[in-house]
Coordinates of C-alpha atoms in Angstrom, one line a residue:
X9 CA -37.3 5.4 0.1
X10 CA -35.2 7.8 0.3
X11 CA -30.7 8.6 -0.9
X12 CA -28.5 10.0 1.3
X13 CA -25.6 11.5 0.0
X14 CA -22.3 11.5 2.0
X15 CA -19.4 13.6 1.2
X16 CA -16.2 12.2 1.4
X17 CA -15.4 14.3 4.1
X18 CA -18.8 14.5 6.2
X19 CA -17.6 16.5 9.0
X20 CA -16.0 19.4 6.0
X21 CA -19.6 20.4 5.3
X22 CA -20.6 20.9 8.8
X23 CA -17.3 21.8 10.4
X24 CA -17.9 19.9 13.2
X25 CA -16.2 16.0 14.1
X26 CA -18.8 13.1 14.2
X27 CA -16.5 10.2 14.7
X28 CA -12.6 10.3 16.0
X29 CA -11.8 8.0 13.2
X30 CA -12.2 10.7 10.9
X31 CA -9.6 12.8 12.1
X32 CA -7.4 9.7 12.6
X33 CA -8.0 9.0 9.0
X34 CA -7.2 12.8 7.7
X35 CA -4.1 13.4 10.0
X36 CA -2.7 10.0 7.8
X37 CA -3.3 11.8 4.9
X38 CA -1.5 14.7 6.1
X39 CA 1.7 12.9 7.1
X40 CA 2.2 10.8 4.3
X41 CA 5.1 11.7 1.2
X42 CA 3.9 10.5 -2.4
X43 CA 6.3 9.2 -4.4
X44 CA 6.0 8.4 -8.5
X45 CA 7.9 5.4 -9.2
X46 CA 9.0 3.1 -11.7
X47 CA 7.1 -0.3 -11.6
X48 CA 8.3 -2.0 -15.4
X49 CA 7.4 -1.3 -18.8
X50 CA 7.9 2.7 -18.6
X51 CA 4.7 2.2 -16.5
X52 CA 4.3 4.4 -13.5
X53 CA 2.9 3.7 -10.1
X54 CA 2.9 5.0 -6.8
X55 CA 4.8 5.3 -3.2
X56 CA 2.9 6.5 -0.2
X57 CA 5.3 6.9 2.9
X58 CA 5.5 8.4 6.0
X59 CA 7.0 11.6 6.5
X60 CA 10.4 11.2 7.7
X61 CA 10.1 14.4 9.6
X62 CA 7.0 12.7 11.6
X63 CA 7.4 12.0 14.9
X64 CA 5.3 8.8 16.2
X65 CA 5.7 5.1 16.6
X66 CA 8.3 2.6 15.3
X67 CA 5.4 1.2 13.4
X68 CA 5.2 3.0 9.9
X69 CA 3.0 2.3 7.2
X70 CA 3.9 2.0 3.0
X71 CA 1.4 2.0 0.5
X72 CA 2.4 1.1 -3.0
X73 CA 0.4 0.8 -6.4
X74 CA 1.9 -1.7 -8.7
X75 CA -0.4 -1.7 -12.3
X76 CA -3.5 -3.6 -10.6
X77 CA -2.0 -4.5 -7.9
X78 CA -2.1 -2.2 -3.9
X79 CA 0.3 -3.6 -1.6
X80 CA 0.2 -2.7 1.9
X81 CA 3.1 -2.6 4.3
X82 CA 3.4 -2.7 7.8
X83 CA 6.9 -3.0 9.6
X84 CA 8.0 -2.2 12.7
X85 CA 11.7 -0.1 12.1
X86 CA 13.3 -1.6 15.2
X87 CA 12.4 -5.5 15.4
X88 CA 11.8 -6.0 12.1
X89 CA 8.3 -7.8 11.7
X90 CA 6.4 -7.2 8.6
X91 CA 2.8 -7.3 7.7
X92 CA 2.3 -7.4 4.2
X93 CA -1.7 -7.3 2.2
X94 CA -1.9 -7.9 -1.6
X95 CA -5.1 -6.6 -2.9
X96 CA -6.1 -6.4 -6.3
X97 CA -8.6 -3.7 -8.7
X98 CA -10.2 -6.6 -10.0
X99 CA -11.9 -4.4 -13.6
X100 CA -15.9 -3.5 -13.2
X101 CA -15.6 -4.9 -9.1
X102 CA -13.4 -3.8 -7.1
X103 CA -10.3 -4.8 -4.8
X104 CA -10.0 -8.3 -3.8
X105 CA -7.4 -9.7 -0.9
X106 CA -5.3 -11.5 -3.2
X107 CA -3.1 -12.7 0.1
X108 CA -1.6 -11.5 3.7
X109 CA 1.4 -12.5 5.8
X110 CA 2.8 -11.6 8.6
X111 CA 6.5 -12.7 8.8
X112 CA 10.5 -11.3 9.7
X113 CA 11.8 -8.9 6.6
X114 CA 14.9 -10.6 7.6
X115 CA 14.0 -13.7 6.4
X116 CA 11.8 -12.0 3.7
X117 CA 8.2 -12.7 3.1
X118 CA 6.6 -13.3 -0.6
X119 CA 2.3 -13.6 -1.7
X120 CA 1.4 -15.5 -4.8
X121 CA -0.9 -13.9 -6.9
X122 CA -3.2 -15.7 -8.9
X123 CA -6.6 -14.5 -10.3
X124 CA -8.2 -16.6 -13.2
X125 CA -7.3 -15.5 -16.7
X126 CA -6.6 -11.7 -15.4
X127 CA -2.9 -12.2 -13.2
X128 CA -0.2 -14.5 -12.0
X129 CA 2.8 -14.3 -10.6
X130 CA 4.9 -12.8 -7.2
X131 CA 5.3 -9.9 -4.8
X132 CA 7.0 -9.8 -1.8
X133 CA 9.1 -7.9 1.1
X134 CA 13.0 -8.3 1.9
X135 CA 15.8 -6.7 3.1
X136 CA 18.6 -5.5 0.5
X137 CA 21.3 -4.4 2.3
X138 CA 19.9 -2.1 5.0
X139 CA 17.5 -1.2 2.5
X140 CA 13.5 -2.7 3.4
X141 CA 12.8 -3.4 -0.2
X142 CA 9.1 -4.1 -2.0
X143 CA 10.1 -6.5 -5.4
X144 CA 6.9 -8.1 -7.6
X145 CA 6.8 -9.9 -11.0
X146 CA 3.8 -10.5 -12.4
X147 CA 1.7 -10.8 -15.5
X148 CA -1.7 -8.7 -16.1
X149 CA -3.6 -9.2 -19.0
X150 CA -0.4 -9.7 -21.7
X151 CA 1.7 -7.3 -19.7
X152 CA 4.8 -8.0 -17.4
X153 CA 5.8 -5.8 -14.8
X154 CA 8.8 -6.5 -12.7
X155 CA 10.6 -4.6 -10.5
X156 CA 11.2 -3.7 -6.9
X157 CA 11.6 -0.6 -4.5
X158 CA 13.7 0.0 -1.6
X159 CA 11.1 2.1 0.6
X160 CA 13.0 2.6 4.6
X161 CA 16.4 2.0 5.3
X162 CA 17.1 0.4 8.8

């Protein structure tokens, strides 16, 4: 039997493109702002958005981590729908899909979260103004984050 080892980047150490999905995947990268934010408890987390100076489709893309918690956003900018994917770093496993919905941000949409004896409690997308805003409340392990995130205006 014998190991391969990939590099994260397979086509980096032979400079040449395998799969079209890998350049899809590193232009991403490239086009995305990061963002340090608040998310409770003087405890940090992180905002990845696209680059306002991007040209592309109404669709954009938010990434946000929250303590254990990645939430993924979807929304289209000019009709307003909203994907929204709660996953959570479960500790010595990995991520689990805590919950998805697809839904209007004008009319908000909101994920329970619930994993036995590690977190419970709410996240969820709505509109604050003209502000698309990211809020969650949650407890993990003994600690409470709350807080929310206004991350496009339309």
């Amino acid at each position: 039997m014998s190991v391969v080892v990939t590099p994260v980047y397979p086509y980096a150490r032979t400079k040449t493109v395998v799969d079209v999905h890998e350049v899809h995947d590193i232009l991403k990268t490239l086009t995305t702002v990061s963002e340090t934010i608040d998310v409770g408890n003087g405890t940090k987390g992180f905002l990845l958005r696209p680059d306002p100076t991007t040209r592309g489709t109404p669709v954009k893309t938010f990434k946000l981590a929250v303590g254990p918690l990645h939430l993924d956003l979807e929304l289209d900018v000019t009709t307003l729908p909203v994907t929204f994917d709660v996953l959570f770093s479960v500790p010595f496993d990995g991520p689990v899909t805590l919950g998805s919905v697809v839904g209007d941000v004008r009319t908000g949409v909101s994920v329970n979260v619930g994993y036995p004896s590690l977190i419970g409690g709410t996240t969820g997308v709505k509109i604050v103004g003209s502000t698309v805003t990211v809020h969650w409340e949650f407890d993990y392990l003994g600690t409470h984050y709350k807080g929310e995130k206004g991350v496009v205006d339309v």
